Amino acid sequence: MENNNKSKIGQRFHGKVAIITASTQGIGFGIAQRLGLEGASLVISSRKQKNVDEAAEKLRAQGIEVLAIVCHVSNPQQRKNLIDKTVQRYGKIDVLVSNAATNPTVDNLLQTPDSVLDKQWEINVKASILLLKDAAPHLQKGSSVVIISSIAGFNPPAAMAMYGVTKTALFGLTKALASEMAPNTRVNCVAPGFVPTHFASFLTNNDDTRKELEEKTMLKRLGTTEDMAAATAFLASDDASYITGETLVVAGGMPSRL
């Protein structure tokens, strides 16, 4: 998105403060950019200082207000620091997008080492809960949480079995948190289809696999980070003020559920 898009897409997040985890590249960066172009003050994070600095520079070049913080979501101190620094700078939190995930294995479930199962559970599911524990006291009335899951959560594929299972868990987590955090905070979920990012490169860089995935969609194309950002921005905004506990599938019509 170019800077001139700022005028085209409205200012739904003017005066709002948005934290996006794992937001220095791919879908997370796309979401941060969209919310920033719509007026949000952004707090971006990822595990590496270099990535955080580079992403912040790109966003600031588009006139976006950014606080950039290193945060490995499975590290309690870094999670707490992310929230503390946000509140010190801005005094509140209006939007929290939980996007961090890991998929370190292509093993079958029963062949996956315990340590890898733990790591996936820790980062893909538990970290969202622990982050919200720290953030909850600072969330404003009318605030919004968006959890990023995956189409893989509906039918976990063999090569990404445990990843898929953790993404299934996020559908349940969305429902549970929506009930618990109502009426002041809405909690929704986005389930992206396949998007060619660094994270998904093992799938989308192979021409045959890519074609096969495109054929599975009704729209005959893979998703873009902008597609995911637009859906997330909608759910996070007041345009979705009567929507909570829901999962929005953004997958070009790929089979998900009835």
Coordinates of C-alpha atoms in Angstrom, one line a residue:
M1 CA 0.0 0.0 0.0
E2 CA 1.4 3.4 -0.9
N3 CA 1.1 6.5 1.2
N4 CA -1.7 7.9 -1.0
N5 CA -3.9 5.0 0.1
K6 CA -4.2 6.7 3.4
S7 CA -6.9 9.0 2.1
K8 CA -8.7 6.2 0.3
I9 CA -9.3 3.8 3.2
G10 CA -10.8 6.0 5.9
Q11 CA -9.6 6.6 9.5
R12 CA -11.5 4.1 11.6
F13 CA -8.6 3.9 14.1
H14 CA -7.9 7.6 14.5
G15 CA -6.9 8.0 18.2
K16 CA -6.7 4.3 18.8
V17 CA -3.7 2.3 20.0
A18 CA -3.1 -1.1 18.4
I19 CA -0.6 -3.8 19.4
I20 CA 0.2 -6.4 16.7
T21 CA 2.5 -9.3 17.6
A22 CA 4.8 -10.9 15.0
S23 CA 4.3 -7.8 12.9
T24 CA 7.6 -7.2 11.1
Q25 CA 6.8 -9.2 7.9
G26 CA 4.1 -11.2 6.2
I27 CA 0.5 -11.0 7.4
G28 CA 1.4 -9.3 10.7
F29 CA 3.2 -6.5 8.9
G30 CA 0.2 -6.1 6.5
I31 CA -2.2 -5.8 9.4
A32 CA 0.0 -3.2 11.1
Q33 CA 0.3 -1.2 7.9
R34 CA -3.5 -1.2 7.4
L35 CA -4.3 -0.2 10.9
G36 CA -1.6 2.5 10.8
L37 CA -2.9 3.9 7.5
E38 CA -6.3 4.1 9.1
G39 CA -4.9 6.3 11.9
A40 CA -3.9 3.9 14.7
S41 CA -0.8 4.5 16.8
L42 CA 1.0 1.1 16.3
V43 CA 3.0 -1.1 18.6
I44 CA 4.8 -3.6 16.5
S45 CA 6.9 -6.5 17.7
S46 CA 8.9 -9.6 16.8
R47 CA 11.8 -11.6 18.1
K48 CA 14.7 -9.7 16.4
Q49 CA 15.7 -6.1 16.9
K50 CA 16.9 -5.7 13.3
N51 CA 13.5 -6.8 12.0
V52 CA 11.6 -4.5 14.4
D53 CA 13.8 -1.5 13.4
E54 CA 13.4 -2.2 9.6
A55 CA 9.6 -2.6 9.8
A56 CA 9.3 0.5 11.9
E57 CA 11.2 2.5 9.4
K58 CA 9.0 1.4 6.5
L59 CA 5.9 2.3 8.5
R60 CA 7.2 5.7 9.6
A61 CA 8.0 6.5 6.0
Q62 CA 4.2 6.2 5.3
G63 CA 3.5 8.7 8.1
I64 CA 2.5 6.1 10.6
E65 CA 3.1 6.5 14.4
V66 CA 5.0 3.5 15.6
L67 CA 6.5 2.1 18.8
A68 CA 8.8 -0.9 18.0
I69 CA 9.6 -3.4 20.7
V70 CA 11.4 -6.8 20.7
C71 CA 9.0 -9.4 22.0
H72 CA 9.3 -13.2 21.9
V73 CA 5.7 -14.1 22.9
S74 CA 6.8 -17.1 24.9
N75 CA 9.1 -15.0 27.1
P76 CA 7.1 -13.7 30.1
Q77 CA 9.4 -10.6 30.7
Q78 CA 9.2 -9.6 27.1
R79 CA 5.4 -9.9 27.0
K80 CA 5.1 -7.8 30.1
N81 CA 7.6 -5.3 28.7
L82 CA 5.5 -5.0 25.5
I83 CA 2.4 -4.1 27.5
D84 CA 4.2 -1.9 30.0
K85 CA 6.0 0.2 27.3
T86 CA 2.7 0.6 25.3
V87 CA 0.9 1.9 28.4
Q88 CA 3.8 4.2 29.3
R89 CA 3.8 5.7 25.8
Y90 CA 0.1 5.8 25.1
G91 CA -1.8 5.2 28.4
K92 CA -4.2 2.6 26.9
I93 CA -4.8 -0.2 24.5
D94 CA -7.7 -0.3 22.1
V95 CA -6.8 -3.2 19.7
L96 CA -4.7 -6.3 20.2
V97 CA -3.9 -8.6 17.3
S98 CA -2.4 -11.9 18.3
N99 CA -0.5 -13.1 15.2
A100 CA 2.6 -15.0 16.5
A101 CA 2.9 -18.6 15.4
T102 CA 5.4 -21.3 14.8
N103 CA 5.5 -24.4 12.7
P104 CA 8.9 -26.1 13.1
T105 CA 8.0 -29.5 11.9
V106 CA 6.4 -31.5 9.0
D107 CA 6.3 -34.7 11.1
N108 CA 3.2 -36.7 11.7
L109 CA 1.7 -36.0 15.1
L110 CA 2.8 -39.3 16.6
Q111 CA 6.3 -38.8 15.4
T112 CA 6.6 -35.2 16.7
P113 CA 9.0 -34.8 19.6
D114 CA 7.5 -33.7 22.9
S115 CA 9.6 -30.5 22.9
V116 CA 8.2 -29.5 19.5
L117 CA 4.6 -30.2 20.6
D118 CA 5.2 -28.0 23.7
K119 CA 6.7 -25.2 21.7
Q120 CA 3.8 -25.1 19.3
W121 CA 1.3 -25.1 22.1
E122 CA 3.3 -22.5 24.0
I123 CA 3.6 -20.0 21.1
N124 CA 0.5 -20.7 19.0
V125 CA -2.1 -20.9 21.8
K126 CA -0.9 -20.2 25.4
A127 CA 1.0 -17.0 24.5
S128 CA -2.3 -15.4 23.4
I129 CA -3.9 -16.1 26.8
L130 CA -0.8 -14.9 28.7
L131 CA -0.5 -11.7 26.6
L132 CA -4.2 -10.9 27.3
K133 CA -3.7 -11.5 31.0
D134 CA -1.1 -8.6 30.9
A135 CA -3.1 -6.5 28.5
A136 CA -6.6 -6.8 29.9
P137 CA -6.4 -4.2 32.7
H138 CA -5.5 -1.6 30.0
L139 CA -8.1 -2.5 27.3
Q140 CA -10.6 0.3 26.8
K141 CA -14.4 0.0 26.8
G142 CA -15.2 -0.9 23.1
S143 CA -11.8 -2.5 22.6
S144 CA -11.2 -5.4 20.2
V145 CA -9.0 -8.5 20.2
V146 CA -8.3 -10.3 16.9
I147 CA -6.7 -13.7 17.0
I148 CA -5.1 -15.0 13.8
S149 CA -5.7 -18.7 13.2
S150 CA -5.7 -20.6 9.9
I151 CA -7.8 -22.5 7.4
A152 CA -5.6 -25.4 8.6
G153 CA -7.5 -25.4 11.9
F154 CA -10.7 -26.8 10.2
N155 CA -9.0 -29.8 8.7
P156 CA -5.3 -30.1 9.9
P157 CA -3.2 -31.3 6.9
A158 CA -0.7 -34.2 7.5
A159 CA 2.4 -32.1 6.9
M160 CA 1.2 -29.5 9.4
A161 CA -0.8 -31.6 11.8
M162 CA 0.1 -30.1 15.2
Y163 CA 0.2 -26.6 13.7
G164 CA -3.4 -27.3 12.5
V165 CA -4.5 -28.6 15.9
T166 CA -3.2 -25.5 17.6
K167 CA -5.1 -23.4 15.1
T168 CA -8.3 -25.4 15.9
A169 CA -7.7 -24.5 19.5
L170 CA -7.8 -20.8 18.7
F171 CA -11.4 -21.1 17.4
G172 CA -12.4 -22.4 20.9
L173 CA -10.2 -19.8 22.6
T174 CA -11.9 -17.1 20.6
K175 CA -15.4 -18.2 21.9
A176 CA -14.2 -18.6 25.5
L177 CA -12.5 -15.2 25.6
A178 CA -15.3 -13.4 23.9
S179 CA -17.7 -14.7 26.6
E180 CA -15.3 -13.8 29.4
M181 CA -14.3 -10.3 28.1
A182 CA -17.8 -9.1 27.1
P183 CA -19.3 -6.6 27.1
N184 CA -16.4 -4.2 27.1
T185 CA -14.0 -6.1 24.7
R186 CA -14.9 -8.0 21.6
V187 CA -12.8 -11.0 20.6
N188 CA -12.9 -12.4 17.1
C189 CA -10.7 -14.6 14.9
V190 CA -9.4 -14.5 11.3
A191 CA -8.7 -17.8 9.6
P192 CA -6.5 -17.0 6.6
G193 CA -6.2 -19.4 3.6
F194 CA -2.8 -19.8 1.9
V195 CA -0.8 -16.5 1.6
P196 CA 2.6 -16.5 -0.1
T197 CA 4.7 -15.2 2.8
H198 CA 8.1 -16.2 4.2
F199 CA 6.3 -18.3 6.8
A200 CA 4.4 -20.3 4.1
S201 CA 7.3 -20.4 1.6
F202 CA 7.8 -24.1 2.0
L203 CA 4.3 -24.4 0.4
T204 CA 4.0 -21.5 -1.9
N205 CA 7.5 -21.4 -3.4
N206 CA 7.0 -24.8 -5.2
D207 CA 5.1 -24.1 -8.5
D208 CA 3.2 -27.4 -8.5
T209 CA 2.1 -27.0 -4.9
R210 CA 1.1 -23.4 -5.5
K211 CA -1.0 -24.3 -8.5
E212 CA -2.7 -27.1 -6.5
L213 CA -3.5 -24.7 -3.7
E214 CA -4.8 -22.1 -6.2
E215 CA -7.1 -24.7 -7.8
K216 CA -8.6 -25.5 -4.3
T217 CA -9.9 -21.9 -4.1
M218 CA -13.0 -20.7 -5.8
L219 CA -11.3 -17.5 -6.8
K220 CA -8.3 -19.4 -8.3
R221 CA -5.7 -17.4 -6.6
L222 CA -3.8 -17.4 -3.3
G223 CA -4.5 -14.7 -0.7
T224 CA -2.5 -11.6 -0.1
T225 CA -1.4 -10.0 3.1
E226 CA -3.7 -7.0 2.1
D227 CA -6.7 -9.4 2.0
M228 CA -5.9 -10.6 5.6
A229 CA -5.3 -7.0 6.8
A230 CA -8.6 -5.8 5.4
A231 CA -10.5 -8.5 7.2
T232 CA -8.7 -8.0 10.5
A233 CA -9.2 -4.2 10.3
F234 CA -12.9 -4.8 9.8
L235 CA -13.2 -7.0 12.8
A236 CA -11.1 -4.7 14.9
S237 CA -13.1 -1.6 13.9
D238 CA -16.4 -0.2 15.2
D239 CA -17.9 -1.4 11.8
A240 CA -17.9 -4.8 13.6
S241 CA -19.3 -3.5 16.9
Y242 CA -22.0 -6.2 17.1
I243 CA -19.7 -9.1 16.2
T244 CA -17.9 -11.1 18.8
G245 CA -16.8 -14.7 19.3
E246 CA -16.7 -15.3 15.5
T247 CA -14.2 -16.7 13.1
L248 CA -14.0 -15.0 9.7
V249 CA -12.5 -17.4 7.0
V250 CA -10.5 -15.4 4.4
A251 CA -9.5 -18.1 2.0
G252 CA -11.0 -17.5 -1.4
G253 CA -13.7 -20.0 -0.9
M254 CA -11.5 -22.9 0.1
P255 CA -13.5 -25.6 1.9
S256 CA -13.7 -24.8 5.6
R257 CA -17.1 -25.6 7.1
L258 CA -20.7 -25.6 6.3

